[in-house]
mmCIF file of C-alpha atoms and ligand atoms in Angstrom:
data_model
loop_
_atom_site.group_PDB
_atom_site.id
_atom_site.type_symbol
_atom_site.label_atom_id
_atom_site.label_comp_id
_atom_site.label_asym_id
_atom_site.label_seq_id
_atom_site.Cartn_x
_atom_site.Cartn_y
_atom_site.Cartn_z
ATOM 1 C CA UNK A 947 -3.238 -15.397 -7.296
ATOM 2 C CA UNK A 948 -5.546 -17.174 -4.381
ATOM 3 C CA UNK A 949 -6.053 -17.167 -1.420
ATOM 4 C CA UNK A 950 -5.863 -12.923 -1.348
ATOM 5 C CA UNK A 951 -8.705 -11.533 0.076
ATOM 6 C CA UNK A 952 -10.814 -9.996 -3.090
ATOM 7 C CA UNK A 953 -12.340 -6.298 -3.628
ATOM 8 C CA UNK A 954 -15.679 -7.787 -4.789
ATOM 9 C CA UNK A 955 -17.350 -3.764 -4.941
ATOM 10 C CA UNK A 956 -16.873 -0.084 -3.876
ATOM 11 C CA UNK A 957 -19.221 3.083 -3.026
ATOM 12 C CA UNK A 958 -19.098 6.224 -1.781
ATOM 13 C CA UNK A 959 -21.590 8.488 -0.564
ATOM 14 C CA UNK A 960 -22.023 11.992 0.806
ATOM 15 C CA UNK A 961 -24.114 15.031 1.450
ATOM 16 C CA UNK A 962 -25.528 17.095 -0.460
ATOM 17 C CA UNK A 963 -25.191 20.076 1.265
ATOM 18 C CA UNK A 964 -22.094 22.107 0.157
ATOM 19 C CA UNK A 965 -20.158 24.699 2.638
ATOM 20 C CA UNK A 966 -17.744 26.606 0.637
ATOM 21 C CA UNK A 967 -14.563 28.801 1.190
ATOM 22 C CA UNK A 968 -17.034 31.734 0.886
ATOM 23 C CA UNK A 969 -19.554 30.374 3.232
ATOM 24 C CA UNK A 970 -16.707 30.030 6.174
ATOM 25 C CA UNK A 971 -15.733 34.059 5.439
ATOM 26 C CA UNK A 972 -18.747 34.553 7.252
ATOM 27 C CA UNK A 973 -18.565 32.460 10.361
ATOM 28 C CA UNK A 974 -14.578 32.937 11.298
ATOM 29 C CA UNK A 975 -11.720 35.484 9.915
ATOM 30 C CA UNK A 976 -10.554 33.330 7.477
ATOM 31 C CA UNK A 977 -10.534 33.768 3.288
ATOM 32 C CA UNK A 978 -10.918 31.594 0.188
ATOM 33 C CA UNK A 979 -7.595 32.895 -0.943
ATOM 34 C CA UNK A 980 -5.835 31.433 2.955
ATOM 35 C CA UNK A 981 -7.660 28.424 3.084
ATOM 36 C CA UNK A 982 -6.968 27.447 -0.825
ATOM 37 C CA UNK A 983 -2.929 28.102 -1.283
ATOM 38 C CA UNK A 984 -2.142 26.727 2.670
ATOM 39 C CA UNK A 985 -4.560 23.648 1.898
ATOM 40 C CA UNK A 986 -6.227 23.493 -1.675
ATOM 41 C CA UNK A 987 -9.764 23.107 -0.089
ATOM 42 C CA UNK A 988 -12.248 24.989 -1.796
ATOM 43 C CA UNK A 989 -15.088 23.120 -0.928
ATOM 44 C CA UNK A 990 -16.261 20.348 1.461
ATOM 45 C CA UNK A 991 -19.866 18.519 2.298
ATOM 46 C CA UNK A 992 -21.996 19.259 5.578
ATOM 47 C CA UNK A 993 -24.546 16.262 6.596
ATOM 48 C CA UNK A 994 -28.171 17.294 7.392
ATOM 49 C CA UNK A 995 -29.181 17.678 10.925
ATOM 50 C CA UNK A 996 -30.070 14.071 12.357
ATOM 51 C CA UNK A 997 -27.522 12.179 9.668
ATOM 52 C CA UNK A 998 -25.567 10.512 11.690
ATOM 53 C CA UNK A 999 -22.064 9.075 10.760
ATOM 54 C CA UNK A 1000 -24.590 5.023 10.244
ATOM 55 C CA UNK A 1001 -26.344 7.168 8.053
ATOM 56 C CA UNK A 1002 -23.990 7.895 5.914
ATOM 57 C CA UNK A 1003 -22.062 4.425 5.940
ATOM 58 C CA UNK A 1004 -25.925 2.819 4.991
ATOM 59 C CA UNK A 1005 -26.159 5.080 1.736
ATOM 60 C CA UNK A 1006 -22.023 4.204 0.868
ATOM 61 C CA UNK A 1007 -22.611 0.571 2.043
ATOM 62 C CA UNK A 1008 -25.778 -0.290 -0.078
ATOM 63 C CA UNK A 1009 -23.389 1.331 -3.343
ATOM 64 C CA UNK A 1010 -20.939 -1.193 -2.350
ATOM 65 C CA UNK A 1011 -22.937 -4.048 -1.862
ATOM 66 C CA UNK A 1012 -24.780 -2.904 -4.668
ATOM 67 C CA UNK A 1013 -21.433 -3.042 -6.924
ATOM 68 C CA UNK A 1014 -20.690 -6.940 -5.491
ATOM 69 C CA UNK A 1015 -23.739 -7.624 -6.666
ATOM 70 C CA UNK A 1016 -24.638 -9.475 -2.665
ATOM 71 C CA UNK A 1017 -27.139 -8.873 -0.958
ATOM 72 C CA UNK A 1018 -26.840 -7.410 2.977
ATOM 73 C CA UNK A 1019 -27.822 -10.832 3.981
ATOM 74 C CA UNK A 1020 -24.426 -12.357 2.659
ATOM 75 C CA UNK A 1021 -22.131 -10.074 5.083
ATOM 76 C CA UNK A 1022 -20.681 -12.061 7.826
ATOM 77 C CA UNK A 1023 -18.608 -8.657 8.927
ATOM 78 C CA UNK A 1024 -18.747 -5.458 9.253
ATOM 79 C CA UNK A 1025 -16.241 -2.882 10.070
ATOM 80 C CA UNK A 1026 -16.519 0.860 10.384
ATOM 81 C CA UNK A 1027 -13.997 2.964 11.101
ATOM 82 C CA UNK A 1028 -14.666 6.311 12.498
ATOM 83 C CA UNK A 1029 -13.903 8.525 14.899
ATOM 84 C CA UNK A 1030 -17.459 10.283 15.004
ATOM 85 C CA UNK A 1031 -19.824 7.590 15.653
ATOM 86 C CA UNK A 1032 -23.601 8.093 16.743
ATOM 87 C CA UNK A 1033 -23.328 6.864 20.580
ATOM 88 C CA UNK A 1034 -21.420 5.246 22.729
ATOM 89 C CA UNK A 1035 -23.227 2.674 22.348
ATOM 90 C CA UNK A 1036 -24.869 0.815 20.046
ATOM 91 C CA UNK A 1037 -21.547 1.101 17.746
ATOM 92 C CA UNK A 1038 -22.589 2.770 14.616
ATOM 93 C CA UNK A 1039 -21.163 -0.495 13.178
ATOM 94 C CA UNK A 1040 -24.345 -2.197 14.976
ATOM 95 C CA UNK A 1041 -26.325 0.681 13.620
ATOM 96 C CA UNK A 1042 -25.685 -0.262 10.591
ATOM 97 C CA UNK A 1043 -25.866 -3.767 10.845
ATOM 98 C CA UNK A 1044 -29.978 -2.929 11.553
ATOM 99 C CA UNK A 1045 -30.197 -0.529 9.337
ATOM 100 C CA UNK A 1046 -28.859 -2.399 6.303
ATOM 101 C CA UNK A 1047 -30.867 -5.929 7.231
ATOM 102 C CA UNK A 1048 -27.383 -7.497 7.506
ATOM 103 C CA UNK A 1049 -28.815 -10.780 9.182
ATOM 104 C CA UNK A 1050 -26.455 -12.979 8.968
ATOM 105 C CA UNK A 1051 -23.911 -10.857 10.226
ATOM 106 C CA UNK A 1052 -21.482 -12.617 13.116
ATOM 107 C CA UNK A 1053 -19.657 -9.130 14.018
ATOM 108 C CA UNK A 1054 -20.136 -5.790 13.554
ATOM 109 C CA UNK A 1055 -17.296 -3.552 15.193
ATOM 110 C CA UNK A 1056 -16.237 0.080 15.113
ATOM 111 C CA UNK A 1057 -12.579 0.495 14.858
ATOM 112 C CA UNK A 1058 -11.276 3.474 15.870
ATOM 113 C CA UNK A 1059 -7.770 4.707 14.363
ATOM 114 C CA UNK A 1060 -8.217 8.277 13.088
ATOM 115 C CA UNK A 1061 -7.901 9.015 9.528
ATOM 116 C CA UNK A 1062 -6.214 5.777 9.311
ATOM 117 C CA UNK A 1063 -9.418 3.823 10.160
ATOM 118 C CA UNK A 1064 -10.227 2.455 6.688
ATOM 119 C CA UNK A 1065 -6.452 0.925 6.051
ATOM 120 C CA UNK A 1066 -6.809 -0.075 9.378
ATOM 121 C CA UNK A 1067 -9.742 -2.143 8.994
ATOM 122 C CA UNK A 1068 -8.886 -3.775 5.343
ATOM 123 C CA UNK A 1069 -5.832 -5.079 7.144
ATOM 124 C CA UNK A 1070 -8.086 -6.401 9.773
ATOM 125 C CA UNK A 1071 -10.219 -7.739 7.100
ATOM 126 C CA UNK A 1072 -7.451 -9.516 5.651
ATOM 127 C CA UNK A 1073 -6.912 -11.219 9.339
ATOM 128 C CA UNK A 1074 -10.496 -12.466 8.867
ATOM 129 C CA UNK A 1075 -10.050 -14.069 5.859
ATOM 130 C CA UNK A 1076 -7.314 -16.058 6.707
ATOM 131 C CA UNK A 1077 -8.986 -17.267 9.691
ATOM 132 C CA UNK A 1078 -12.328 -17.698 7.471
ATOM 133 C CA UNK A 1079 -11.738 -17.354 3.652
ATOM 134 C CA UNK A 1080 -15.590 -17.804 3.479
ATOM 135 C CA UNK A 1081 -16.397 -14.561 4.776
ATOM 136 C CA UNK A 1082 -17.928 -11.929 3.264
ATOM 137 C CA UNK A 1083 -16.797 -8.249 5.127
ATOM 138 C CA UNK A 1084 -18.247 -5.102 4.816
ATOM 139 C CA UNK A 1085 -15.566 -2.027 5.494
ATOM 140 C CA UNK A 1086 -16.510 1.054 5.968
ATOM 141 C CA UNK A 1087 -15.104 4.622 6.653
ATOM 142 C CA UNK A 1088 -18.276 7.174 7.689
ATOM 143 C CA UNK A 1089 -17.337 10.402 9.306
ATOM 144 C CA UNK A 1090 -19.607 13.525 10.314
ATOM 145 C CA UNK A 1091 -16.275 15.835 11.326
ATOM 146 C CA UNK A 1092 -18.548 18.274 11.645
ATOM 147 C CA UNK A 1093 -20.297 17.398 14.683
ATOM 148 C CA UNK A 1094 -17.018 17.600 16.688
ATOM 149 C CA UNK A 1095 -16.001 20.844 14.321
ATOM 150 C CA UNK A 1096 -15.745 24.435 16.567
ATOM 151 C CA UNK A 1097 -16.855 26.622 14.180
ATOM 152 C CA UNK A 1098 -15.562 29.810 15.844
ATOM 153 C CA UNK A 1099 -11.969 27.652 15.394
ATOM 154 C CA UNK A 1100 -10.743 28.775 12.002
ATOM 155 C CA UNK A 1101 -7.779 26.502 12.595
ATOM 156 C CA UNK A 1102 -9.417 23.519 13.003
ATOM 157 C CA UNK A 1103 -13.061 24.249 10.877
ATOM 158 C CA UNK A 1104 -11.821 25.066 7.424
ATOM 159 C CA UNK A 1105 -10.358 21.886 6.831
ATOM 160 C CA UNK A 1106 -12.639 18.953 7.617
ATOM 161 C CA UNK A 1107 -15.780 17.540 6.033
ATOM 162 C CA UNK A 1108 -18.384 14.903 6.032
ATOM 163 C CA UNK A 1109 -18.749 11.462 3.710
ATOM 164 C CA UNK A 1110 -18.345 7.970 3.678
ATOM 165 C CA UNK A 1111 -17.186 5.202 1.541
ATOM 166 C CA UNK A 1112 -17.395 1.219 0.996
ATOM 167 C CA UNK A 1113 -15.712 -1.800 0.377
ATOM 168 C CA UNK A 1114 -16.913 -5.384 -0.235
ATOM 169 C CA UNK A 1115 -14.110 -7.772 0.669
ATOM 170 C CA UNK A 1116 -14.189 -12.010 -0.068
ATOM 171 C CA UNK A 1117 -12.358 -15.001 0.299
ATOM 172 C CA UNK A 1118 -9.680 -15.126 -2.526
ATOM 173 C CA UNK A 1119 -10.723 -16.044 -6.055
ATOM 174 C CA UNK A 1120 -8.624 -16.610 -9.181
ATOM 175 C CA UNK A 1121 -9.861 -13.349 -10.876
ATOM 176 C CA UNK A 1122 -10.668 -9.979 -9.579
ATOM 177 C CA UNK A 1123 -9.516 -7.021 -7.853
ATOM 178 C CA UNK A 1124 -7.534 -8.084 -4.176
ATOM 179 C CA UNK A 1125 -5.363 -6.407 -2.032
ATOM 180 C CA UNK A 1126 -2.011 -7.497 -2.120
ATOM 181 C CA UNK A 1127 -0.462 -6.100 0.809
ATOM 182 C CA UNK A 1128 -1.305 -3.644 3.985
ATOM 183 C CA UNK A 1129 1.406 -2.093 6.748
ATOM 184 C CA UNK A 1130 0.434 -0.124 10.033
ATOM 185 C CA UNK A 1131 1.951 1.981 12.102
ATOM 186 C CA UNK A 1132 1.253 3.926 15.628
ATOM 187 C CA UNK A 1133 2.623 6.371 17.391
ATOM 188 C CA UNK A 1134 0.816 6.498 21.277
ATOM 189 C CA UNK A 1135 3.455 9.379 22.525
ATOM 190 C CA UNK A 1136 2.381 11.583 19.576
ATOM 191 C CA UNK A 1137 -1.862 11.678 20.655
ATOM 192 C CA UNK A 1138 -1.246 15.395 21.639
ATOM 193 C CA UNK A 1139 -0.878 16.697 18.575
ATOM 194 C CA UNK A 1140 -4.301 15.840 17.419
ATOM 195 C CA UNK A 1141 -6.672 15.144 20.105
ATOM 196 C CA UNK A 1142 -10.710 14.744 19.738
ATOM 197 C CA UNK A 1143 -12.882 15.012 23.167
ATOM 198 C CA UNK A 1144 -10.275 15.987 26.093
ATOM 199 C CA UNK A 1145 -13.599 16.328 27.832
ATOM 200 C CA UNK A 1146 -16.455 14.547 27.543
ATOM 201 C CA UNK A 1147 -14.777 11.251 27.245
ATOM 202 C CA UNK A 1148 -13.865 8.972 30.645
ATOM 203 C CA UNK A 1149 -10.870 10.195 31.186
ATOM 204 C CA UNK A 1150 -13.052 14.035 31.945
ATOM 205 C CA UNK A 1151 -16.760 13.307 31.769
ATOM 206 C CA UNK A 1152 -19.585 16.022 31.394
ATOM 207 C CA UNK A 1153 -21.272 16.286 34.306
ATOM 208 C CA UNK A 1154 -25.296 17.291 33.939
ATOM 209 C CA UNK A 1155 -26.053 20.376 32.356
ATOM 210 C CA UNK A 1156 -22.654 21.104 32.392
ATOM 211 C CA UNK A 1157 -21.377 23.318 28.896
ATOM 212 C CA UNK A 1158 -19.237 22.124 26.597
ATOM 213 C CA UNK A 1159 -16.334 23.363 26.219
ATOM 214 C CA UNK A 1160 -13.743 23.575 23.673
ATOM 215 C CA UNK A 1161 -12.250 21.184 24.293
ATOM 216 C CA UNK A 1162 -14.685 18.217 23.011
ATOM 217 C CA UNK A 1163 -13.778 19.312 19.260
ATOM 218 C CA UNK A 1164 -10.998 18.521 17.651
ATOM 219 C CA UNK A 1165 -8.051 20.637 18.048
ATOM 220 C CA UNK A 1166 -4.748 19.896 16.605
ATOM 221 C CA UNK A 1167 -0.904 21.167 16.024
ATOM 222 C CA UNK A 1168 -0.784 21.956 12.638
ATOM 223 C CA UNK A 1169 2.576 22.398 11.474
ATOM 224 C CA UNK A 1170 3.983 19.394 13.867
ATOM 225 C CA UNK A 1171 1.402 17.000 11.939
ATOM 226 C CA UNK A 1172 1.952 18.010 8.853
ATOM 227 C CA UNK A 1173 6.081 17.142 9.213
ATOM 228 C CA UNK A 1174 4.721 13.431 10.640
ATOM 229 C CA UNK A 1175 2.336 13.333 8.545
ATOM 230 C CA UNK A 1176 4.516 13.389 5.657
ATOM 231 C CA UNK A 1177 7.419 11.314 7.013
ATOM 232 C CA UNK A 1178 5.210 8.732 8.170
ATOM 233 C CA UNK A 1179 3.490 8.182 4.789
ATOM 234 C CA UNK A 1180 6.658 7.887 2.924
ATOM 235 C CA UNK A 1181 8.294 5.730 4.954
ATOM 236 C CA UNK A 1182 5.295 3.361 5.276
ATOM 237 C CA UNK A 1183 5.038 3.331 1.311
ATOM 238 C CA UNK A 1184 8.694 2.566 1.167
ATOM 239 C CA UNK A 1185 8.429 -0.009 3.174
ATOM 240 C CA UNK A 1186 5.601 -1.986 1.816
ATOM 241 C CA UNK A 1187 6.564 -1.663 -2.286
ATOM 242 C CA UNK A 1188 10.304 -2.810 -0.986
ATOM 243 C CA UNK A 1189 9.395 -6.041 0.882
ATOM 244 C CA UNK A 1190 6.994 -6.804 -2.005
ATOM 245 C CA UNK A 1191 9.797 -6.005 -5.069
ATOM 246 C CA UNK A 1192 8.231 -2.653 -6.430
ATOM 247 C CA UNK A 1193 9.005 0.627 -6.444
ATOM 248 C CA UNK A 1194 6.707 3.655 -7.470
ATOM 249 C CA UNK A 1195 7.385 3.309 -10.549
ATOM 250 C CA UNK A 1196 5.117 0.351 -10.552
ATOM 251 C CA UNK A 1197 2.174 1.760 -9.307
ATOM 252 C CA UNK A 1198 -0.351 2.927 -10.965
ATOM 253 C CA UNK A 1199 -2.778 4.809 -9.498
ATOM 254 C CA UNK A 1200 -1.575 6.207 -5.700
ATOM 255 C CA UNK A 1201 -4.489 8.133 -3.307
ATOM 256 C CA UNK A 1202 -3.191 9.110 -0.306
ATOM 257 C CA UNK A 1203 -5.132 10.139 2.648
ATOM 258 C CA UNK A 1204 -7.132 13.830 1.238
ATOM 259 C CA UNK A 1205 -5.583 15.702 4.482
ATOM 260 C CA UNK A 1206 -4.137 18.999 2.684
ATOM 261 C CA UNK A 1207 -3.168 19.544 -1.357
ATOM 262 C CA UNK A 1208 0.331 20.627 0.279
ATOM 263 C CA UNK A 1209 0.662 17.804 2.546
ATOM 264 C CA UNK A 1210 0.038 15.699 -0.813
ATOM 265 C CA UNK A 1211 2.420 17.403 -3.066
ATOM 266 C CA UNK A 1212 5.294 17.139 0.325
ATOM 267 C CA UNK A 1213 4.819 13.612 -0.250
ATOM 268 C CA UNK A 1214 5.268 12.957 -3.639
ATOM 269 C CA UNK A 1215 7.996 15.035 -3.838
ATOM 270 C CA UNK A 1216 10.063 12.887 -1.272
ATOM 271 C CA UNK A 1217 8.586 9.653 -3.082
ATOM 272 C CA UNK A 1218 10.071 11.095 -5.938
ATOM 273 C CA UNK A 1219 6.578 10.379 -7.849
ATOM 274 C CA UNK A 1220 4.562 12.056 -10.480
ATOM 275 C CA UNK A 1221 1.446 14.122 -9.088
ATOM 276 C CA UNK A 1222 -0.379 13.363 -12.431
ATOM 277 C CA UNK A 1223 -0.535 9.735 -10.883
ATOM 278 C CA UNK A 1224 -1.981 10.656 -7.754
ATOM 279 C CA UNK A 1225 -5.543 10.948 -7.324
ATOM 280 C CA UNK A 1226 -6.487 14.111 -5.647
ATOM 281 C CA UNK A 1227 -10.506 15.344 -4.322
ATOM 282 C CA UNK A 1228 -8.874 16.953 -1.354
ATOM 283 C CA UNK A 1229 -10.898 20.339 -3.455
ATOM 284 C CA UNK A 1230 -14.193 18.839 -2.924
ATOM 285 C CA UNK A 1231 -14.610 17.054 -0.113
ATOM 286 C CA UNK A 1232 -12.163 18.552 2.495
ATOM 287 C CA UNK A 1233 -10.473 16.152 4.863
ATOM 288 C CA UNK A 1234 -13.285 13.311 5.668
ATOM 289 C CA UNK A 1235 -11.270 11.608 7.946
ATOM 290 C CA UNK A 1236 -11.158 7.684 8.169
ATOM 291 C CA UNK A 1237 -13.487 8.212 4.933
ATOM 292 C CA UNK A 1238 -11.284 9.918 2.933
ATOM 293 C CA UNK A 1239 -9.122 6.873 1.362
ATOM 294 C CA UNK A 1240 -12.203 5.196 0.531
ATOM 295 C CA UNK A 1241 -14.269 7.964 -0.912
ATOM 296 C CA UNK A 1242 -11.056 8.424 -3.548
ATOM 297 C CA UNK A 1243 -10.673 5.065 -4.152
ATOM 298 C CA UNK A 1244 -14.188 4.479 -4.868
ATOM 299 C CA UNK A 1245 -14.724 7.285 -7.123
ATOM 300 C CA UNK A 1246 -11.340 7.351 -9.099
ATOM 301 C CA UNK A 1247 -12.816 3.753 -9.951
ATOM 302 C CA UNK A 1248 -16.184 5.067 -10.631
ATOM 303 C CA UNK A 1249 -14.828 7.426 -13.196
ATOM 304 C CA UNK A 1250 -12.628 4.769 -14.851
ATOM 305 C CA UNK A 1251 -9.050 6.246 -13.486
ATOM 306 C CA UNK A 1252 -8.495 2.311 -11.965
ATOM 307 C CA UNK A 1253 -8.314 -0.503 -15.055
ATOM 308 C CA UNK A 1254 -7.761 -4.012 -15.429
ATOM 309 C CA UNK A 1255 -4.194 -4.785 -14.179
ATOM 310 C CA UNK A 1256 -3.691 -1.476 -12.601
ATOM 311 C CA UNK A 1257 -1.513 -1.412 -9.603
ATOM 312 C CA UNK A 1258 -3.396 1.071 -6.790
ATOM 313 C CA UNK A 1259 -1.483 2.155 -3.332
ATOM 314 C CA UNK A 1260 -2.889 3.899 -0.850
ATOM 315 C CA UNK A 1261 -1.478 5.205 2.632
ATOM 316 C CA UNK A 1262 -3.252 7.501 5.598
ATOM 317 C CA UNK A 1263 -2.131 9.587 8.566
ATOM 318 C CA UNK A 1264 -4.448 10.204 11.491
ATOM 319 C CA UNK A 1265 -4.822 10.933 14.872
ATOM 320 C CA UNK A 1266 -3.257 8.817 17.240
ATOM 321 C CA UNK A 1267 -0.884 8.981 15.838
ATOM 322 C CA UNK A 1268 -1.567 6.537 13.145
ATOM 323 C CA UNK A 1269 -0.417 5.941 9.441
ATOM 324 C CA UNK A 1270 -1.173 3.101 7.378
ATOM 325 C CA UNK A 1271 -0.572 1.866 3.516
ATOM 326 C CA UNK A 1272 -2.043 -0.592 1.436
ATOM 327 C CA UNK A 1273 -1.682 -1.906 -2.434
ATOM 328 C CA UNK A 1274 -3.925 -3.172 -4.368
ATOM 329 C CA UNK A 1275 -4.047 -5.302 -7.851
ATOM 330 C CA UNK A 1276 -6.475 -4.833 -10.007
HETATM 331 N N1 ACO B 46 -7.331 31.535 7.761
HETATM 332 C C1 ACO B 46 -6.744 32.456 8.045
HETATM 333 N N2 ACO B 46 -5.962 32.296 8.801
HETATM 334 C C2 ACO B 46 -5.328 31.234 9.415
HETATM 335 C C3 ACO B 46 -6.379 30.146 9.405
HETATM 336 C C4 ACO B 46 -7.439 30.291 8.530
HETATM 337 N N3 ACO B 46 -8.932 29.826 8.063
HETATM 338 N N4 ACO B 46 -6.617 29.022 10.391
HETATM 339 C C5 ACO B 46 -4.798 29.996 11.017
HETATM 340 N N5 ACO B 46 -4.273 30.723 10.080
HETATM 341 C C6 ACO B 46 -3.282 31.743 11.032
HETATM 342 C C7 ACO B 46 -3.075 30.672 12.058
HETATM 343 O O1 ACO B 46 -2.984 31.665 12.743
HETATM 344 C C8 ACO B 46 -1.455 31.993 11.946
HETATM 345 O O2 ACO B 46 -1.263 32.933 12.279
HETATM 346 P P1 ACO B 46 0.128 33.822 13.376
HETATM 347 O O3 ACO B 46 0.957 33.761 12.416
HETATM 348 O O4 ACO B 46 -0.406 35.449 13.273
HETATM 349 O O5 ACO B 46 -0.244 33.083 14.515
HETATM 350 C C9 ACO B 46 -1.381 31.653 10.515
HETATM 351 O O6 ACO B 46 -2.340 31.534 9.880
HETATM 352 C C10 ACO B 46 -0.206 30.538 10.223
HETATM 353 O O7 ACO B 46 -0.541 29.388 10.683
HETATM 354 P P2 ACO B 46 0.267 28.002 10.513
HETATM 355 O O8 ACO B 46 -0.503 27.240 11.365
HETATM 356 O O9 ACO B 46 2.039 28.340 10.754
HETATM 357 O O10 ACO B 46 -0.258 27.783 8.680
HETATM 358 P P3 ACO B 46 0.461 26.739 7.875
HETATM 359 O O11 ACO B 46 0.746 26.918 6.481
HETATM 360 O O12 ACO B 46 1.351 25.767 8.837
HETATM 361 O O13 ACO B 46 -1.173 25.796 7.641
HETATM 362 C C11 ACO B 46 -2.206 24.059 8.160
HETATM 363 C C12 ACO B 46 -1.624 25.905 8.545
HETATM 364 C C13 ACO B 46 -2.643 24.238 7.234
HETATM 365 C C14 ACO B 46 -3.462 23.844 9.302
HETATM 366 C C15 ACO B 46 -1.005 22.867 7.917
HETATM 367 O O14 ACO B 46 -0.146 23.326 9.145
HETATM 368 C C16 ACO B 46 -1.810 21.742 7.732
HETATM 369 O O15 ACO B 46 -2.201 21.425 7.011
HETATM 370 N N6 ACO B 46 -1.416 20.752 8.179
HETATM 371 C C17 ACO B 46 -1.265 19.312 8.684
HETATM 372 C C18 ACO B 46 -2.386 19.770 9.195
HETATM 373 C C19 ACO B 46 -3.391 18.186 9.381
HETATM 374 O O16 ACO B 46 -3.411 18.178 7.831
HETATM 375 N N7 ACO B 46 -3.985 17.808 9.723
HETATM 376 C C20 ACO B 46 -4.824 16.492 9.303
HETATM 377 C C21 ACO B 46 -3.875 15.151 9.385
HETATM 378 S S1 ACO B 46 -3.583 13.748 10.597
HETATM 379 C C22 ACO B 46 -5.739 13.776 10.051
HETATM 380 O O17 ACO B 46 -6.163 14.029 8.894
HETATM 381 C C23 ACO B 46 -6.465 13.615 11.236
#
């Protein structure tokens, strides 16, 4: 192998504070039994007051750089996937660059693709590395979803959590894990199924002193999203495997977006893929959006679930709507 982007290091970070289902029972009319049976989620992590997207990203990035044996000064590009940036501007990727001390960085950009943001960013990094094989690219997914949660809306507040994950990518060498292929899709006609910030953006700006309404927060049509998510992720992973001459039987570990255990089970059934080869941590973290897949990948790698020679398949689905899949060779 040569010319394919190498994965040089992985890392993740989740905040210390845990919000359990019984905690949510105190906040909205719900139950541990409802949340567990409908979603598989038992608890999620919550960022501390004042802990923004870039701070979570900083912890995950430092760990990924350490794993890669790199210094912040080696980083030439930062792609940070998020829908919950610290501010409109400066971007969280620029804040991260400054906090890291990535002084050689030529480009720091936020990527907004909902829960598919990390896989979209991985694909963008492949493009950058094709143009500049000497680049060292920090690809991050970081979210403080709770900043956009309406904690009086039981339809959404039980589903999401906070966290970050990061990967360091470099030009293709003969050895080490690499990205084999990636594929993306989007359908902007379905954006109304998962809007965030229908108020408070440029289309409907707040005036000074105006109170925040429920339209500032995450809203979703859960049932419809469920169907699109299963179909979208199944179609794209099948296409990706097919164009690489592979089938699901060749995949050693499958890491789908951690939104809901029932979506993961329906996806496994549709693909005819065994649940025991699927990495699941949604029970502990909930849906961390763009951070979900990279947290799961880093965690699986650190836990020894991935060994040399393994093929690992990633897939995600999110607001936009967007979806994507990537195939990794370890
Ligand atoms: N506790 C108790 N009852 C609840 C709760 C709750 N937290 N939330 C909703 N309900 C109620 C509803 O009000 C509804 O009551 P009603 O029948 O009196 O109106 C009832 O439960 C059933 O609601 P449904 O929407 O039919 O429940 P469903 O079985 O579809 O589960 C869920 C809802 C979990 C949201 C499911 O549709 C789902 O997971 N969809 C996908 C959502 C998702 O994962 N989105 C993210 C993917 S994209 C991305 O990650 C950005």
